[in-house]
CSV table of C-alpha atoms in Angstrom, one decimal:
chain,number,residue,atom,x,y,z
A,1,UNK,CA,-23.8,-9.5,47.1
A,2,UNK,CA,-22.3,-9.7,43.3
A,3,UNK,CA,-18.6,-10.5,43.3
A,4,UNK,CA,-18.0,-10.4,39.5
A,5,UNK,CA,-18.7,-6.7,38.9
A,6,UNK,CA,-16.5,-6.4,35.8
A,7,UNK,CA,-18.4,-9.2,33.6
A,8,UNK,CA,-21.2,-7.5,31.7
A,9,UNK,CA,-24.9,-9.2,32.7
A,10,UNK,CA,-28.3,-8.6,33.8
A,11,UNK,CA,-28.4,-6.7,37.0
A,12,UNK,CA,-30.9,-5.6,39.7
A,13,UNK,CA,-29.0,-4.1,42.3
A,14,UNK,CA,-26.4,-1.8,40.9
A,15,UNK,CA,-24.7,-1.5,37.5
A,16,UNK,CA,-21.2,0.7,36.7
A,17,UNK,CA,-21.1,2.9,33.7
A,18,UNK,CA,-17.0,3.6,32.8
A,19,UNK,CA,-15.8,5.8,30.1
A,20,UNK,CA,-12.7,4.7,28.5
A,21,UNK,CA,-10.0,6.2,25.9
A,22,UNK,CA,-8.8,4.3,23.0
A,23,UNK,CA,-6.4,2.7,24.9
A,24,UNK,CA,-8.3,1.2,27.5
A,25,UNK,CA,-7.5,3.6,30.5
A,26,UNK,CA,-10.6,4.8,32.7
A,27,UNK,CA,-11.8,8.1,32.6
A,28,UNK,CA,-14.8,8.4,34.2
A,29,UNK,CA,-16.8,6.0,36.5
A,30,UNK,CA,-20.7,6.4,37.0
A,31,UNK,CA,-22.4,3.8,39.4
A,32,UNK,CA,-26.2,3.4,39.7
A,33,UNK,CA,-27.5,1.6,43.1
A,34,UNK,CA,-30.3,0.7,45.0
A,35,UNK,CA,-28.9,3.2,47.8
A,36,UNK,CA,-25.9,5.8,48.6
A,37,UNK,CA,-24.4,2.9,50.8
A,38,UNK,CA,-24.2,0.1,47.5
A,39,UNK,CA,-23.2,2.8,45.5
A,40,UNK,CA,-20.1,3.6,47.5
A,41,UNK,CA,-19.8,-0.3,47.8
A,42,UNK,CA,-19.7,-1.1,44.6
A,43,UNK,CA,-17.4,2.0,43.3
A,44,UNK,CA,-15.2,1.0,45.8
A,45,UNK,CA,-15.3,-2.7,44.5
A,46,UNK,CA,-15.1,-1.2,41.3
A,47,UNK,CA,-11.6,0.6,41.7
A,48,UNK,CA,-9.9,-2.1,43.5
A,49,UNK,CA,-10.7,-4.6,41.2
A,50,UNK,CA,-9.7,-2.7,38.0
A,51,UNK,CA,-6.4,-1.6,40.0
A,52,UNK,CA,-8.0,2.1,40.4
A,53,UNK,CA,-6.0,4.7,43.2
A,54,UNK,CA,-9.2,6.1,44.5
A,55,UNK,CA,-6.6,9.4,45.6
A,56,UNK,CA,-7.3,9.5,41.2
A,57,UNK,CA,-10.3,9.7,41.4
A,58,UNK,CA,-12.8,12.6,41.9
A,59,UNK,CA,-16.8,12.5,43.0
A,60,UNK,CA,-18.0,15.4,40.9
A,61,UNK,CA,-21.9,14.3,41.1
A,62,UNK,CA,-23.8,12.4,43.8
A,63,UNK,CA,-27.5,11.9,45.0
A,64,UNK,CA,-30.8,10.3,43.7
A,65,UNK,CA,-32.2,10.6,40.2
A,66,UNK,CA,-36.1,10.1,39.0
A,67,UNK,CA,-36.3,7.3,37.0
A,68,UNK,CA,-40.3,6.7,37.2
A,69,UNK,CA,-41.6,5.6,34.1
A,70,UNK,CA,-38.5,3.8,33.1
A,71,UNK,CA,-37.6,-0.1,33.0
A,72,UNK,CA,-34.0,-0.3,32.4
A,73,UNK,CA,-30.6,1.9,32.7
A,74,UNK,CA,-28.7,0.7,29.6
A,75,UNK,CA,-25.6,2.6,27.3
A,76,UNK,CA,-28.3,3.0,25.3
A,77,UNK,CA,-30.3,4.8,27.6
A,78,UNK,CA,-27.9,6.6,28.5
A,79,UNK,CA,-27.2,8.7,24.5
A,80,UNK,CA,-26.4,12.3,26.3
A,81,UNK,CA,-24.2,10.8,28.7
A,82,UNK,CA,-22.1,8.8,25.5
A,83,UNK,CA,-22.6,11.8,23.1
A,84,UNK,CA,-20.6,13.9,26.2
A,85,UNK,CA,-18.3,11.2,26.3
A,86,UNK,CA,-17.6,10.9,22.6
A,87,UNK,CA,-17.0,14.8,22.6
A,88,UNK,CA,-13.5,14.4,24.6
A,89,UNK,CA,-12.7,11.0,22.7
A,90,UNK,CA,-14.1,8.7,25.2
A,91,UNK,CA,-16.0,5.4,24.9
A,92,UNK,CA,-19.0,4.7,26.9
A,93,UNK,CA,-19.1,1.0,28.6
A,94,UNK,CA,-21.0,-1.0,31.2
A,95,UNK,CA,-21.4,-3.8,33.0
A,96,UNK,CA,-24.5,-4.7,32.4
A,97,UNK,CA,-28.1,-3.7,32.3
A,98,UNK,CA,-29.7,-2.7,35.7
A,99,UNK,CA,-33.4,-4.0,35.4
A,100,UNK,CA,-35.5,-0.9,37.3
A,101,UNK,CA,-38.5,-3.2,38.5
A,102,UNK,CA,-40.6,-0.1,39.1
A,103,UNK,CA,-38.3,2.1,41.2
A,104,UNK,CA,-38.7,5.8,41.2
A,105,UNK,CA,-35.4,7.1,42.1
A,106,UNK,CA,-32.0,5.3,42.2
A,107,UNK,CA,-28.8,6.8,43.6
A,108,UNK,CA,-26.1,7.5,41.6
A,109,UNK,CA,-22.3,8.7,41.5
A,110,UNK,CA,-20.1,10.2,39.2
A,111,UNK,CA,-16.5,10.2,39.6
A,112,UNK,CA,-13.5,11.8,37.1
A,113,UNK,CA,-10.2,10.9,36.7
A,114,UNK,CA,-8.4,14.3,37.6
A,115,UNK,CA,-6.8,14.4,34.3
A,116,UNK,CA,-10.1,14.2,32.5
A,117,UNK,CA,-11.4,17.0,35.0
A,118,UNK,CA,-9.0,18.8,33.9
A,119,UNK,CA,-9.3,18.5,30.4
A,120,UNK,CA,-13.1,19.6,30.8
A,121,UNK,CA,-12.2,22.2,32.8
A,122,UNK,CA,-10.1,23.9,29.9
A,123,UNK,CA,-12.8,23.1,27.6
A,124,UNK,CA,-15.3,24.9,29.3
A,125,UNK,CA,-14.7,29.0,27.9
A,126,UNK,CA,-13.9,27.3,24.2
A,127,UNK,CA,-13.7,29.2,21.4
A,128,UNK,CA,-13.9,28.9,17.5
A,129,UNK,CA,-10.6,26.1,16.1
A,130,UNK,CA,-9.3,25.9,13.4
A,131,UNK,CA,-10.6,22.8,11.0
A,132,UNK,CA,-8.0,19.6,10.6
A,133,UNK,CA,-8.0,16.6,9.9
A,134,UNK,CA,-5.9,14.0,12.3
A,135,UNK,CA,-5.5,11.2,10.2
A,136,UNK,CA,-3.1,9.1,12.0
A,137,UNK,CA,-4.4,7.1,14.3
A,138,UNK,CA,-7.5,5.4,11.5
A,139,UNK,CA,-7.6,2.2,11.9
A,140,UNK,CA,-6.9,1.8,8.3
A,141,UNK,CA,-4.4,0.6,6.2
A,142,UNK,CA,-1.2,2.8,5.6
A,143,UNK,CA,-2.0,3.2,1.8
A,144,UNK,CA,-5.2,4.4,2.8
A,145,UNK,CA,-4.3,7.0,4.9
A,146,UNK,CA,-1.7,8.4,2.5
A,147,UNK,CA,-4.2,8.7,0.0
A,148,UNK,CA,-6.8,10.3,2.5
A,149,UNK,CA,-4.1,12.7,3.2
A,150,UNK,CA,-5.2,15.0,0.3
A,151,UNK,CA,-8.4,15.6,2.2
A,152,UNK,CA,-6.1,17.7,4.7
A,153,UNK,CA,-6.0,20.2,1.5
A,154,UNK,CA,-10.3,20.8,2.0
A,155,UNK,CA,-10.1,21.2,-1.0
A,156,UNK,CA,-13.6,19.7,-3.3
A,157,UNK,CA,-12.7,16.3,-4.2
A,158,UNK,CA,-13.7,13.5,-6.0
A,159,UNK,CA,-13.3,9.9,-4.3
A,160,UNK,CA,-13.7,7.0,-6.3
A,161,UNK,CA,-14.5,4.6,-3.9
A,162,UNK,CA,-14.0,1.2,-5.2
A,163,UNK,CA,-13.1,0.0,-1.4
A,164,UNK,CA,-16.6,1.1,-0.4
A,165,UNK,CA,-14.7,2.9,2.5
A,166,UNK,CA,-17.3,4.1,5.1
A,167,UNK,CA,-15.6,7.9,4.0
A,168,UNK,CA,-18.4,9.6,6.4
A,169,UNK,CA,-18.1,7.4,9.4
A,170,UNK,CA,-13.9,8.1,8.8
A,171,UNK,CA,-14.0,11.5,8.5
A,172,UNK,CA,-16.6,12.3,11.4
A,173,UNK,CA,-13.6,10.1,13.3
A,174,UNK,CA,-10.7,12.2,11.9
A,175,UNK,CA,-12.3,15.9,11.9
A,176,UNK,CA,-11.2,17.9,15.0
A,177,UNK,CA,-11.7,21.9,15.4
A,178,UNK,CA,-14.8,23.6,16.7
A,179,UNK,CA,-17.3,26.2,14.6
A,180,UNK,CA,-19.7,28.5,15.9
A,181,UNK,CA,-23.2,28.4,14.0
A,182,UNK,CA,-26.0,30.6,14.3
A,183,UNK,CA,-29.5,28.6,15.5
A,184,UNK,CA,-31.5,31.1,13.1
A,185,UNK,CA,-29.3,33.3,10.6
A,186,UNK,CA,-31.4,36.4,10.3
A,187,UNK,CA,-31.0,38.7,6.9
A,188,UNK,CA,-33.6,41.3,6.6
A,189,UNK,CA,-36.9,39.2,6.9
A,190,UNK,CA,-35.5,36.4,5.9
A,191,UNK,CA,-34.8,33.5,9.3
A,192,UNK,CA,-32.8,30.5,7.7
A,193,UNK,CA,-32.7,27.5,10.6
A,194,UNK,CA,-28.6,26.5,10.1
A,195,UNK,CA,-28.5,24.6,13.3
A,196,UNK,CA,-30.2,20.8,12.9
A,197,UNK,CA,-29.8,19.1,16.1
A,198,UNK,CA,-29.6,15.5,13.9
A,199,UNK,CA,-26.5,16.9,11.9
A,200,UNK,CA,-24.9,18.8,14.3
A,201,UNK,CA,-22.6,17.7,17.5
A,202,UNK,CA,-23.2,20.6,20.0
A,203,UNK,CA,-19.6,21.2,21.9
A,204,UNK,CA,-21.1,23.8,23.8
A,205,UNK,CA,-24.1,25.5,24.3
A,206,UNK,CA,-24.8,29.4,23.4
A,207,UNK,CA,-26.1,32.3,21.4
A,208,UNK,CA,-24.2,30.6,18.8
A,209,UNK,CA,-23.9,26.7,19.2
A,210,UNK,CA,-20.0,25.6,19.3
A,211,UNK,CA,-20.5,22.3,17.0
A,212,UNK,CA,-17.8,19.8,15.8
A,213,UNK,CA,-17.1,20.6,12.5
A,214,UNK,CA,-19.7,18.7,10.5
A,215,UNK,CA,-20.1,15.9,7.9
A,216,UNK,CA,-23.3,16.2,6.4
A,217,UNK,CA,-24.1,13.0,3.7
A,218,UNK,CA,-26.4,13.4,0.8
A,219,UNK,CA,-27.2,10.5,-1.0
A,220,UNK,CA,-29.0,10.4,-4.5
A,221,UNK,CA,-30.7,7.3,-3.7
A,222,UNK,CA,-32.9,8.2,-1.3
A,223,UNK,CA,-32.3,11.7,-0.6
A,224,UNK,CA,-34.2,14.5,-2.4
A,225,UNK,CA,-32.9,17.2,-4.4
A,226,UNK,CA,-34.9,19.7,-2.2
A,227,UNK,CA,-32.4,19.5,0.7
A,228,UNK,CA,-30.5,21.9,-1.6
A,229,UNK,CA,-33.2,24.5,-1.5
A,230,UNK,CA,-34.9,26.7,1.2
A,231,UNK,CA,-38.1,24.5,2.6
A,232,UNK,CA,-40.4,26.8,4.5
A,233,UNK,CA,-41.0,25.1,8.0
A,234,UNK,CA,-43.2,27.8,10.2
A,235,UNK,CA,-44.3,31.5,9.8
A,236,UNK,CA,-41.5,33.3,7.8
A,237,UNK,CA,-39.0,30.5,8.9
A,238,UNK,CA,-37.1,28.4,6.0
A,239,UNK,CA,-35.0,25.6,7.0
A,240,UNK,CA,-31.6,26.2,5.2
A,241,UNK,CA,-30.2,24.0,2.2
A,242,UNK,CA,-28.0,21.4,2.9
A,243,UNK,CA,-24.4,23.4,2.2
A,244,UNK,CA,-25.4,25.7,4.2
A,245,UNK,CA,-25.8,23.1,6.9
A,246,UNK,CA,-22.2,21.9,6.4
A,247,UNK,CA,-20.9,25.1,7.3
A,248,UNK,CA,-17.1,25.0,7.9
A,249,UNK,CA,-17.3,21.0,7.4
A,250,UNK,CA,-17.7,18.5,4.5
A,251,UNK,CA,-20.5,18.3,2.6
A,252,UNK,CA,-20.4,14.6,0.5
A,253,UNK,CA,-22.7,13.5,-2.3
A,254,UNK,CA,-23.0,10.0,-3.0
A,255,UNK,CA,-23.2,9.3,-6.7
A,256,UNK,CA,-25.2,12.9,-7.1
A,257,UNK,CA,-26.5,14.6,-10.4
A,258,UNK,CA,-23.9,16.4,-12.5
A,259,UNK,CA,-26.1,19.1,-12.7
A,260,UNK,CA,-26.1,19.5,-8.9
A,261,UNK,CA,-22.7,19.5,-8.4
A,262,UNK,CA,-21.8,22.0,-11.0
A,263,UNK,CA,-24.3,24.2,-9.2
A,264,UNK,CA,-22.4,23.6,-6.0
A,265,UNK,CA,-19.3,24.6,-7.6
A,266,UNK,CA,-20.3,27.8,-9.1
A,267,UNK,CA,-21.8,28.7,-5.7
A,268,UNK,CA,-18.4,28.2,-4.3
A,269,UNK,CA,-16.8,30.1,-6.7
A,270,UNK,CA,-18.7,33.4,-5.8
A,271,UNK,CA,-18.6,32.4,-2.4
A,272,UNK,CA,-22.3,33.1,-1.8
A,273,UNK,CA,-25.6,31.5,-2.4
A,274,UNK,CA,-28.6,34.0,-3.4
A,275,UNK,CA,-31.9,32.5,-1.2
A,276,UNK,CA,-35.3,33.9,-1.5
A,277,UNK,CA,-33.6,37.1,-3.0
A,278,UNK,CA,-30.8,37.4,0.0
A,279,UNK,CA,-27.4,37.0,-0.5
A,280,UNK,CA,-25.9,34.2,2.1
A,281,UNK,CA,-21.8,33.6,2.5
A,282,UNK,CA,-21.1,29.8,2.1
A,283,UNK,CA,-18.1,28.0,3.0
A,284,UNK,CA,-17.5,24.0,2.8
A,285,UNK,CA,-15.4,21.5,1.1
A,286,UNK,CA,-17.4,19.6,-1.0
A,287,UNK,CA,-16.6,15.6,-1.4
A,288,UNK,CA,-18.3,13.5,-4.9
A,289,UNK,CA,-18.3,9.6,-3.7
A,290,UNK,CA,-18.8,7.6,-6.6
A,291,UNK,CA,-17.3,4.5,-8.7
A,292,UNK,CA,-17.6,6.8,-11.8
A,293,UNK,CA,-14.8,9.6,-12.9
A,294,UNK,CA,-17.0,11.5,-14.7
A,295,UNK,CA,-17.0,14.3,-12.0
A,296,UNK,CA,-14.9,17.1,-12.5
A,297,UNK,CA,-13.1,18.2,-9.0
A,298,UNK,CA,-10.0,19.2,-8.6
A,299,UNK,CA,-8.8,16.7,-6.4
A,300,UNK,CA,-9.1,13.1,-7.0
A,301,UNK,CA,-8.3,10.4,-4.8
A,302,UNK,CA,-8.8,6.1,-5.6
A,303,UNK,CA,-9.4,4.1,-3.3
A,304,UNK,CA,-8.7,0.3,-4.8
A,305,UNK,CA,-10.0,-2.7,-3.3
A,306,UNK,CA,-8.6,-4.1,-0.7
A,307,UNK,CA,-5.1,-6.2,-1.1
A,308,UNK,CA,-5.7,-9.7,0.2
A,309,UNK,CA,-2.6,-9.3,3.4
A,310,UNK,CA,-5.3,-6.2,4.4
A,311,UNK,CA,-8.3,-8.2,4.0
A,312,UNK,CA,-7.1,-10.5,5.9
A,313,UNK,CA,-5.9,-8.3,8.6
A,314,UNK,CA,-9.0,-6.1,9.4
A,315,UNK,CA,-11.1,-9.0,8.9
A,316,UNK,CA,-8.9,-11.3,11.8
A,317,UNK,CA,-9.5,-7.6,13.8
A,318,UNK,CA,-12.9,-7.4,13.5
A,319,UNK,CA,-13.4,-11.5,14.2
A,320,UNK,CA,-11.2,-12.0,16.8
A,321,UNK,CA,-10.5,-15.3,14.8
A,322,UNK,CA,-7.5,-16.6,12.8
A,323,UNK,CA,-8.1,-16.7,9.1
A,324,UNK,CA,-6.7,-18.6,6.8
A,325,UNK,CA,-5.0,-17.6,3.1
A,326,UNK,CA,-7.7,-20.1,1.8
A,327,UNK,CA,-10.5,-18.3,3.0
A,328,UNK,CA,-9.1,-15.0,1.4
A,329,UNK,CA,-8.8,-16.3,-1.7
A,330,UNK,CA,-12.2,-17.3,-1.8
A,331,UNK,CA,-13.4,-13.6,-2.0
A,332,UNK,CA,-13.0,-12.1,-5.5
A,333,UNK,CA,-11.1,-8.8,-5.9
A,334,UNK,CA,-14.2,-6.8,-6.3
A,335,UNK,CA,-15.5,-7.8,-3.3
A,336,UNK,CA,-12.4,-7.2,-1.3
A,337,UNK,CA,-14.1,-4.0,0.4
A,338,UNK,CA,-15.0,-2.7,3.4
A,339,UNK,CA,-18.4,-3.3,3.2
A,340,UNK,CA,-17.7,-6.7,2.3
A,341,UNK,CA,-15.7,-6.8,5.8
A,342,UNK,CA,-18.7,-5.6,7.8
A,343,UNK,CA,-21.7,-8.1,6.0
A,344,UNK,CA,-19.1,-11.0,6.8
A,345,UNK,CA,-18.2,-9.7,10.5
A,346,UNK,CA,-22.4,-9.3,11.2
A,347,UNK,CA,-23.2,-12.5,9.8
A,348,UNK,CA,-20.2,-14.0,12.0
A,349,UNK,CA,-21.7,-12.6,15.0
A,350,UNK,CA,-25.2,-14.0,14.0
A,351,UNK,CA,-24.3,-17.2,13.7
A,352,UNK,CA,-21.9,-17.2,16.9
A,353,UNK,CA,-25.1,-16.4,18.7
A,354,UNK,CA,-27.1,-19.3,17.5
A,355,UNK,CA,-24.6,-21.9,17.6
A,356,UNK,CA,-22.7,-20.9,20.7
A,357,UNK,CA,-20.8,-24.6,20.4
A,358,UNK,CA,-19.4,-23.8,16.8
A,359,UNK,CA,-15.7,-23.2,16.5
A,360,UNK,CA,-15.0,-20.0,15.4
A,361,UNK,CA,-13.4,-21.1,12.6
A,362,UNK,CA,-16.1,-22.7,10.8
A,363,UNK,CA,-18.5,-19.9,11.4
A,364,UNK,CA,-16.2,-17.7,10.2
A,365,UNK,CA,-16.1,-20.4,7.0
A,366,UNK,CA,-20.1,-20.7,6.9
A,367,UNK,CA,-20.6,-17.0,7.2
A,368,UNK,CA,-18.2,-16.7,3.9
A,369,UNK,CA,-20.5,-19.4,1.8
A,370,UNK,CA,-23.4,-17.6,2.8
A,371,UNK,CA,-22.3,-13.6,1.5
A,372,UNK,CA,-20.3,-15.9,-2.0
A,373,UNK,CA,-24.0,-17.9,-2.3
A,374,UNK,CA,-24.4,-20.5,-4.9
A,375,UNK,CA,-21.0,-20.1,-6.4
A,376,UNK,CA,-19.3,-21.6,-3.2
A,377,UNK,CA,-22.0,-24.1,-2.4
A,378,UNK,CA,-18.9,-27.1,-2.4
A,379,UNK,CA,-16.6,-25.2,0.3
């Protein structure tokens, strides 16, 4: 029988799925197993060996589940269960992969912390919140999140984005509230389709879906200008433009047309959008990212490139490995950016994984000369 349960490999047996906050604590606990008596076994095993009280523990779903037809359990098979997960702030981890070898059912049990049981439990008759932004705890650096700060305003801004900040990946981080959308907004004979299950994180169920407020991205490289209009996709059905979409939320354009944005802005301004001769309400904060001011918004935020202390810093954190002033110096200013930081951090764990007797420090070194190229050939 497997001893090491908490180091993450290939399994056959059993394999435990735990959802975890921020801060490392265990929330929920879901084991998969041959049988009900390994799957007590192991969540047993489990609890003791992370330094669990079972007494905080709850079983809140037990029994056999059809898994015909499939050849693994994974966190990637398992998308609802992280989507859930990512919904109350949780993290979705394993221990492994549990290789299926043909089996038609497996057991399984799902246990909740009672604190976490209880925080679904209050969840469950929600209601419409208010949209905010909880910028504090981005792990950012300070200056960033002061300038960020004006976003609190949702007010339409323009972000020049020298840092190549991931600004959609932060703000679906930082956005908290909950809006009610309508799956098909009826006006006369006109049906509009709001609801689009690829932009929109369902909180709850309904005649109208609760969703996280949403971040919907349009970029003008390979986006089309017809997102903004009202596409027919069945009989007397139209899926709705893209602002309508971002109901409540933020809608950003990445380096759009000034032509389309002043058309977004005028909509604004009369708070309505006329569509195949109906009058819609609209109502989203509208964010320009680009490297250009030309925009006109009232807000404007700049982001700068990264200092080289923060380089450094978020670099280390995304490594795990020291790094030098010398290798900082390396990188020119205007490539001191974010996406800078995740190209080096990819290639990093490429190389890791093909020359697992490297030290650290000179794939950290090798990765650099291959993003710099030729002009770094003699480090």
């Amino acid at each position: 029988m497997e001893t090491d349960l908490l180091t993450p490999k290939e399994r056959y047996s059993g394999v435990v799925f735990i959802g975890v906050r921020k801060n490392g604590e265990v929330e929920l606990i879901k084991v998969y197993a041959e049988n009900e008596e390994l799957a007590k076994d192991i969540l047993e095993r489990f609890l003791y060996e992370k330094g669990i009280h079972p007494a905080d523990f709850v079983v809140v779903d037990k029994g056999y589940e059809n898994v015909e037809g499939k050849e693994i359990i994974s966190t990637r098979t398992e998308s609802e269960l992280s989507s859930f997960l990512g919904r109350l702030g949780l993290r979705l981890l394993s221990n492994g992969i549990l290789y299926l070898q043909g089996k038609k059912e497996i057991y399984q049990i799902t246990s909740l912390s009672k604190d976490l049981l209880k925080e679904i439990k209050a969840k469950e008759n929600l209601k419409e919140e208010p949209v905010r932004l909880e910028l504090k705890n981005l792990n950012l650096p300070p200056r960033f999140i002061e300038k960020l700060r004006a976003l609190e305003l949702m007010e339409d801004t323009l972000v020049i984005n020298h840092a190549e900040l991931p600004l959609s990946e932060v703000l679906k981080e930082a956005i908290k509230g909950a809006v009610k959308i309508p799956e098909v907004l009826e006006l006369g004979s006109l049906k509009l389709r709001l609801f689009d299950s690829e932009l929109h994180e369902v909180i709850k169920r309904g005649k109208e879906p609760l969703i996280k407020p949403p971040v919907v991205v349009w970029d003008s490289y390979v986006d089309s200008l017809e997102d903004f209009e009202a596409g027919e996709i069945g009989d007397k059905i139209y899926r709705a433009p893209l602002f309508l979409k971002a109901h409540k939320g933020f809608l950003i354009l990445r380096e759009p047309p000034e032509e389309l944005v002043e058309k977004l802005i005028r909509i604004k301004e009369k708070g309505s959008a006329k569509i195949k001769g109906f009058k819609v309400s609209v109502e989203f904060t509208l964010i320009v990212e680009s490297k250009n001011e030309k925009y006109d918004l009232p807000v404007k935020i700049r982001l700068p490139y990264l200092s080289q202390e923060e380089f450094k810093e978020l670099l280390e954190e995304k490594t795990g490995v020291k790094v030098s002033d010398e290798v900082v110096e390396k990188i020119p200013e205007e490539k001191r950016t974010f996406k800078t930081l995740s190209t080096l951090s990819k290639l990093f764990k490429r190389l890791k994984e093909k020359k697992l007797n490297a030290r650290p420090e000179e794939l950290l070194n090798e990765a650099l000369v291959l993003f710099l190229g030729e002009e770094n050939e003699g480090h």
